[in-house]
Each structure stands twice: as C-alpha cells, then as structure tokens.
Amino acid sequence: MKIEKMFENIFKIQYRRILKLRTQIYVEYPRLYSVMGFVSVVFTEKVKTFGVMRKLGGNFVLFINLRFTESIESDKVLKGILMHEMLHIILDHVSIRCPNDNDMIIETGKIGIEEYEKAILWNWATDCAINQMLEYYLVDDKGQKQGLRPSDFN
C-alpha cells in the first residue's frame, strides 16, 4: 500500500508540473498554445516518452508518460518537449505520415512491418527537423537562449 501511495504522489507532482508548463507556454507563446489548447492529453504508460496522434475524427491527442517526465529534472527541457510535440501538429507531421498508422498502432496494436518501418523513419526525420527548428529559434547569434516568439509562427 505504501508503494502505491508513493507512486500516486509522484504522478500528482508530475501532472501538476505539466499543467504549470502548459500555462507558461500559454503566456510566453500564445500561438503555440492555441494549438495545445485543442489537444486532448492522455497520461499513459503505453508510450515510452511523449507522442501525438490524430484520431480518425480529426482530433489530436498528446500522450504523456509521467514516469518519463519524472526522469527529466529541467523544466526548460520538459517545456521544450511539449513544444516539440505541438510542432508535430503545427507542421502537419501527424496527418501526412503513413496512412492510418496512428490508429492501427494505438487502437489495435497491429501494423505490418513495412508500415511500421515507414512510420519509424518518418518520425525520426520529423523529429530531426523539429529539433533543428527549436535549436535555431531558442538560441540567438550570441549563443544566448531566447525562446520562440509569437511572430515566428506568422
């Protein structure tokens, strides 16, 4: 019983941490948050870290593994991950990857090896593109951290 209570407290702390960071994103980057505000959040251990998907009805879902968030000490890093996932949606990465791989993987757990390999390659490529964007926008020409500005999304 004590172990269950300990994990429950850890998850509450991480849940509050995610809410606090979403609020910070709202204040600092309102256009980015305008996307985040329409994304359902699901806390689950079915994903190793974070992930976004588009459901068949067109709604977006952000999956968050709270055990993973606990392993990240820096709130800046965790906020960057949240922004990274929202950029997958903004850049339409989750809508144009392998047809139907979202629902096939998440809802049925079944996908052919060829489709799975395409989905993995697509995810790696889009992750690289997003990480380069974040690195470019988060560091100025003097190497100082700046952060994304709302005008960057015009």
PDB file of C-alpha atoms in Angstrom:
ATOM      1  CA  MET A   1       0.000   0.000   0.000  1.00  0.00           C
ATOM      2  CA  LYS A   2       2.856   2.403   0.804  1.00  0.00           C
ATOM      3  CA  ILE A   3       4.415   1.863  -2.644  1.00  0.00           C
ATOM      4  CA  GLU A   4       1.108   2.618  -4.385  1.00  0.00           C
ATOM      5  CA  LYS A   5       0.756   5.835  -2.361  1.00  0.00           C
ATOM      6  CA  MET A   6       4.318   6.840  -3.258  1.00  0.00           C
ATOM      7  CA  PHE A   7       3.657   6.380  -6.994  1.00  0.00           C
ATOM      8  CA  GLU A   8       0.355   8.232  -6.678  1.00  0.00           C
ATOM      9  CA  ASN A   9       2.181  11.212  -5.148  1.00  0.00           C
ATOM     10  CA  ILE A  10       4.866  11.127  -7.867  1.00  0.00           C
ATOM     11  CA  PHE A  11       2.210  11.171 -10.583  1.00  0.00           C
ATOM     12  CA  LYS A  12       0.374  14.069  -8.916  1.00  0.00           C
ATOM     13  CA  ILE A  13       3.608  16.059  -8.805  1.00  0.00           C
ATOM     14  CA  GLN A  14       4.356  15.349 -12.467  1.00  0.00           C
ATOM     15  CA  TYR A  15       0.773  16.097 -13.500  1.00  0.00           C
ATOM     16  CA  ARG A  16       0.942  19.493 -11.768  1.00  0.00           C
ATOM     17  CA  ARG A  17       4.317  20.115 -13.382  1.00  0.00           C
ATOM     18  CA  ILE A  18       2.876  19.517 -16.855  1.00  0.00           C
ATOM     19  CA  LEU A  19      -0.040  21.873 -16.118  1.00  0.00           C
ATOM     20  CA  LYS A  20       2.372  24.570 -14.902  1.00  0.00           C
ATOM     21  CA  LEU A  21       4.494  24.255 -18.063  1.00  0.00           C
ATOM     22  CA  ARG A  22       1.417  24.393 -20.298  1.00  0.00           C
ATOM     23  CA  THR A  23       0.474  27.639 -18.550  1.00  0.00           C
ATOM     24  CA  GLN A  24       3.971  29.021 -19.140  1.00  0.00           C
ATOM     25  CA  ILE A  25       3.709  28.141 -22.829  1.00  0.00           C
ATOM     26  CA  TYR A  26       0.336  29.879 -22.940  1.00  0.00           C
ATOM     27  CA  VAL A  27       1.847  33.087 -21.548  1.00  0.00           C
ATOM     28  CA  GLU A  28       5.119  33.010 -23.495  1.00  0.00           C
ATOM     29  CA  TYR A  29       3.924  31.579 -26.819  1.00  0.00           C
ATOM     30  CA  PRO A  30       0.170  32.128 -27.176  1.00  0.00           C
ATOM     31  CA  ARG A  31       0.049  30.976 -30.801  1.00  0.00           C
ATOM     32  CA  LEU A  32       1.739  27.712 -29.951  1.00  0.00           C
ATOM     33  CA  TYR A  33      -0.647  27.268 -27.049  1.00  0.00           C
ATOM     34  CA  SER A  34      -3.607  27.940 -29.311  1.00  0.00           C
ATOM     35  CA  VAL A  35      -2.838  24.529 -30.807  1.00  0.00           C
ATOM     36  CA  MET A  36      -2.131  22.906 -27.449  1.00  0.00           C
ATOM     37  CA  GLY A  37      -5.473  24.107 -26.113  1.00  0.00           C
ATOM     38  CA  PHE A  38      -7.307  21.894 -28.628  1.00  0.00           C
ATOM     39  CA  VAL A  39      -5.288  18.749 -27.966  1.00  0.00           C
ATOM     40  CA  SER A  40      -6.572  16.105 -25.584  1.00  0.00           C
ATOM     41  CA  VAL A  41      -3.949  14.959 -23.090  1.00  0.00           C
ATOM     42  CA  VAL A  42      -3.761  11.321 -22.026  1.00  0.00           C
ATOM     43  CA  PHE A  43      -1.388  10.186 -19.304  1.00  0.00           C
ATOM     44  CA  THR A  44      -0.364   6.624 -20.058  1.00  0.00           C
ATOM     45  CA  GLU A  45       2.460   4.147 -19.824  1.00  0.00           C
ATOM     46  CA  LYS A  46       1.642   2.805 -23.313  1.00  0.00           C
ATOM     47  CA  VAL A  47       4.171   5.281 -24.734  1.00  0.00           C
ATOM     48  CA  LYS A  48       7.787   5.431 -23.557  1.00  0.00           C
ATOM     49  CA  THR A  49       8.032   9.224 -23.522  1.00  0.00           C
ATOM     50  CA  PHE A  50       5.606  11.563 -25.343  1.00  0.00           C
ATOM     51  CA  GLY A  51       3.690  11.231 -28.584  1.00  0.00           C
ATOM     52  CA  VAL A  52       0.966  12.866 -30.619  1.00  0.00           C
ATOM     53  CA  MET A  53      -1.524  11.308 -32.954  1.00  0.00           C
ATOM     54  CA  ARG A  54      -4.524  12.282 -34.989  1.00  0.00           C
ATOM     55  CA  LYS A  55      -7.601  10.199 -34.396  1.00  0.00           C
ATOM     56  CA  LEU A  56      -9.900   9.213 -37.269  1.00  0.00           C
ATOM     57  CA  GLY A  57     -12.347  12.005 -36.343  1.00  0.00           C
ATOM     58  CA  GLY A  58      -9.587  14.582 -36.790  1.00  0.00           C
ATOM     59  CA  ASN A  59      -8.965  15.252 -33.106  1.00  0.00           C
ATOM     60  CA  PHE A  60      -5.388  15.314 -31.825  1.00  0.00           C
ATOM     61  CA  VAL A  61      -4.190  13.501 -28.710  1.00  0.00           C
ATOM     62  CA  LEU A  62      -0.971  14.078 -26.755  1.00  0.00           C
ATOM     63  CA  PHE A  63       0.219  11.009 -24.855  1.00  0.00           C
ATOM     64  CA  ILE A  64       2.476  11.640 -21.869  1.00  0.00           C
ATOM     65  CA  ASN A  65       4.285   9.052 -19.780  1.00  0.00           C
ATOM     66  CA  LEU A  66       4.532  10.585 -16.289  1.00  0.00           C
ATOM     67  CA  ARG A  67       7.318   8.171 -15.333  1.00  0.00           C
ATOM     68  CA  PHE A  68       9.358   9.674 -18.165  1.00  0.00           C
ATOM     69  CA  THR A  69       8.619  13.247 -17.060  1.00  0.00           C
ATOM     70  CA  GLU A  70       9.883  12.342 -13.605  1.00  0.00           C
ATOM     71  CA  SER A  71      13.276  11.460 -15.132  1.00  0.00           C
ATOM     72  CA  ILE A  72      13.624  14.975 -16.591  1.00  0.00           C
ATOM     73  CA  GLU A  73      14.979  17.360 -13.969  1.00  0.00           C
ATOM     74  CA  SER A  74      14.870  20.547 -16.047  1.00  0.00           C
ATOM     75  CA  ASP A  75      11.545  22.288 -16.600  1.00  0.00           C
ATOM     76  CA  LYS A  76      13.093  24.007 -19.646  1.00  0.00           C
ATOM     77  CA  VAL A  77      13.773  20.629 -21.231  1.00  0.00           C
ATOM     78  CA  LEU A  78      10.287  19.377 -20.428  1.00  0.00           C
ATOM     79  CA  LYS A  79       8.744  22.562 -21.837  1.00  0.00           C
ATOM     80  CA  GLY A  80      10.847  22.045 -24.973  1.00  0.00           C
ATOM     81  CA  ILE A  81       9.435  18.540 -25.316  1.00  0.00           C
ATOM     82  CA  LEU A  82       5.873  19.858 -25.052  1.00  0.00           C
ATOM     83  CA  MET A  83       6.672  22.479 -27.706  1.00  0.00           C
ATOM     84  CA  HIS A  84       8.296  19.774 -29.866  1.00  0.00           C
ATOM     85  CA  GLU A  85       5.112  17.693 -29.779  1.00  0.00           C
ATOM     86  CA  MET A  86       2.927  20.698 -30.672  1.00  0.00           C
ATOM     87  CA  LEU A  87       5.193  21.440 -33.636  1.00  0.00           C
ATOM     88  CA  HIS A  88       4.443  17.938 -34.967  1.00  0.00           C
ATOM     89  CA  ILE A  89       0.808  19.058 -35.164  1.00  0.00           C
ATOM     90  CA  ILE A  90       1.507  22.569 -36.494  1.00  0.00           C
ATOM     91  CA  LEU A  91       3.753  21.190 -39.247  1.00  0.00           C
ATOM     92  CA  ASP A  92       1.137  18.536 -40.101  1.00  0.00           C
ATOM     93  CA  HIS A  93       3.525  15.669 -39.406  1.00  0.00           C
ATOM     94  CA  VAL A  94       0.878  13.536 -37.741  1.00  0.00           C
ATOM     95  CA  SER A  95      -1.596  13.928 -40.599  1.00  0.00           C
ATOM     96  CA  ILE A  96       0.637  13.088 -43.544  1.00  0.00           C
ATOM     97  CA  ARG A  97       2.713  10.188 -42.263  1.00  0.00           C
ATOM     98  CA  CYS A  98       1.943   6.598 -43.180  1.00  0.00           C
ATOM     99  CA  PRO A  99      -1.778   6.259 -43.882  1.00  0.00           C
ATOM    100  CA  ASN A 100      -3.712   5.149 -40.838  1.00  0.00           C
ATOM    101  CA  ASP A 101      -0.631   4.145 -38.851  1.00  0.00           C
ATOM    102  CA  ASN A 102      -1.819   6.201 -35.862  1.00  0.00           C
ATOM    103  CA  ASP A 103      -4.987   4.278 -35.232  1.00  0.00           C
ATOM    104  CA  MET A 104      -3.540   0.955 -36.351  1.00  0.00           C
ATOM    105  CA  ILE A 105      -0.722   1.125 -33.796  1.00  0.00           C
ATOM    106  CA  ILE A 106      -2.534   2.691 -30.874  1.00  0.00           C
ATOM    107  CA  GLU A 107      -6.003   1.183 -31.103  1.00  0.00           C
ATOM    108  CA  THR A 108      -5.359  -2.286 -32.475  1.00  0.00           C
ATOM    109  CA  GLY A 109      -1.672  -2.768 -31.749  1.00  0.00           C
ATOM    110  CA  LYS A 110      -1.385  -4.317 -35.229  1.00  0.00           C
ATOM    111  CA  ILE A 111       0.590  -2.943 -38.133  1.00  0.00           C
ATOM    112  CA  GLY A 112       2.590  -4.555 -40.902  1.00  0.00           C
ATOM    113  CA  ILE A 113       6.385  -4.454 -40.702  1.00  0.00           C
ATOM    114  CA  GLU A 114       6.677  -2.288 -43.832  1.00  0.00           C
ATOM    115  CA  GLU A 115       4.221   0.284 -42.479  1.00  0.00           C
ATOM    116  CA  TYR A 116       5.952   0.201 -39.098  1.00  0.00           C
ATOM    117  CA  GLU A 117       9.374   0.854 -40.668  1.00  0.00           C
ATOM    118  CA  LYS A 118       7.958   3.765 -42.680  1.00  0.00           C
ATOM    119  CA  ALA A 119       6.381   5.238 -39.551  1.00  0.00           C
ATOM    120  CA  ILE A 120       9.660   4.963 -37.609  1.00  0.00           C
ATOM    121  CA  LEU A 121      11.680   6.596 -40.408  1.00  0.00           C
ATOM    122  CA  TRP A 122       9.098   9.364 -40.792  1.00  0.00           C
ATOM    123  CA  ASN A 123       9.154  10.015 -37.054  1.00  0.00           C
ATOM    124  CA  TRP A 124      12.968  10.215 -36.961  1.00  0.00           C
ATOM    125  CA  ALA A 125      13.033  12.615 -39.915  1.00  0.00           C
ATOM    126  CA  THR A 126      10.372  14.906 -38.495  1.00  0.00           C
ATOM    127  CA  ASP A 127      11.981  14.828 -35.041  1.00  0.00           C
ATOM    128  CA  CYS A 128      15.267  15.990 -36.597  1.00  0.00           C
ATOM    129  CA  ALA A 129      13.531  18.828 -38.449  1.00  0.00           C
ATOM    130  CA  ILE A 130      11.685  19.995 -35.330  1.00  0.00           C
ATOM    131  CA  ASN A 131      14.758  19.786 -33.126  1.00  0.00           C
ATOM    132  CA  GLN A 132      16.711  21.915 -35.603  1.00  0.00           C
ATOM    133  CA  MET A 133      13.901  24.481 -35.602  1.00  0.00           C
ATOM    134  CA  LEU A 134      13.804  24.600 -31.813  1.00  0.00           C
ATOM    135  CA  GLU A 135      17.578  24.885 -31.601  1.00  0.00           C
ATOM    136  CA  TYR A 136      17.597  27.709 -34.158  1.00  0.00           C
ATOM    137  CA  TYR A 137      14.813  29.661 -32.520  1.00  0.00           C
ATOM    138  CA  LEU A 138      15.861  29.034 -28.937  1.00  0.00           C
ATOM    139  CA  VAL A 139      19.449  30.338 -29.377  1.00  0.00           C
ATOM    140  CA  ASP A 140      20.385  33.801 -30.630  1.00  0.00           C
ATOM    141  CA  ASP A 141      23.508  34.683 -32.611  1.00  0.00           C
ATOM    142  CA  LYS A 142      25.472  35.161 -29.359  1.00  0.00           C
ATOM    143  CA  GLY A 143      24.566  31.694 -28.135  1.00  0.00           C
ATOM    144  CA  GLN A 144      22.042  33.026 -25.633  1.00  0.00           C
ATOM    145  CA  LYS A 145      18.777  31.200 -25.065  1.00  0.00           C
ATOM    146  CA  GLN A 146      15.899  33.298 -26.391  1.00  0.00           C
ATOM    147  CA  GLY A 147      12.835  31.153 -26.935  1.00  0.00           C
ATOM    148  CA  LEU A 148      10.285  31.183 -29.705  1.00  0.00           C
ATOM    149  CA  ARG A 149       8.434  34.419 -30.310  1.00  0.00           C
ATOM    150  CA  PRO A 150       4.784  34.534 -31.428  1.00  0.00           C
ATOM    151  CA  SER A 151       5.881  36.320 -34.626  1.00  0.00           C
ATOM    152  CA  ASP A 152       7.901  33.239 -35.572  1.00  0.00           C
ATOM    153  CA  PHE A 153       4.655  31.422 -36.358  1.00  0.00           C
ATOM    154  CA  ASN A 154       3.243  34.013 -38.801  1.00  0.00           C
TER     155      ASN A 154
END
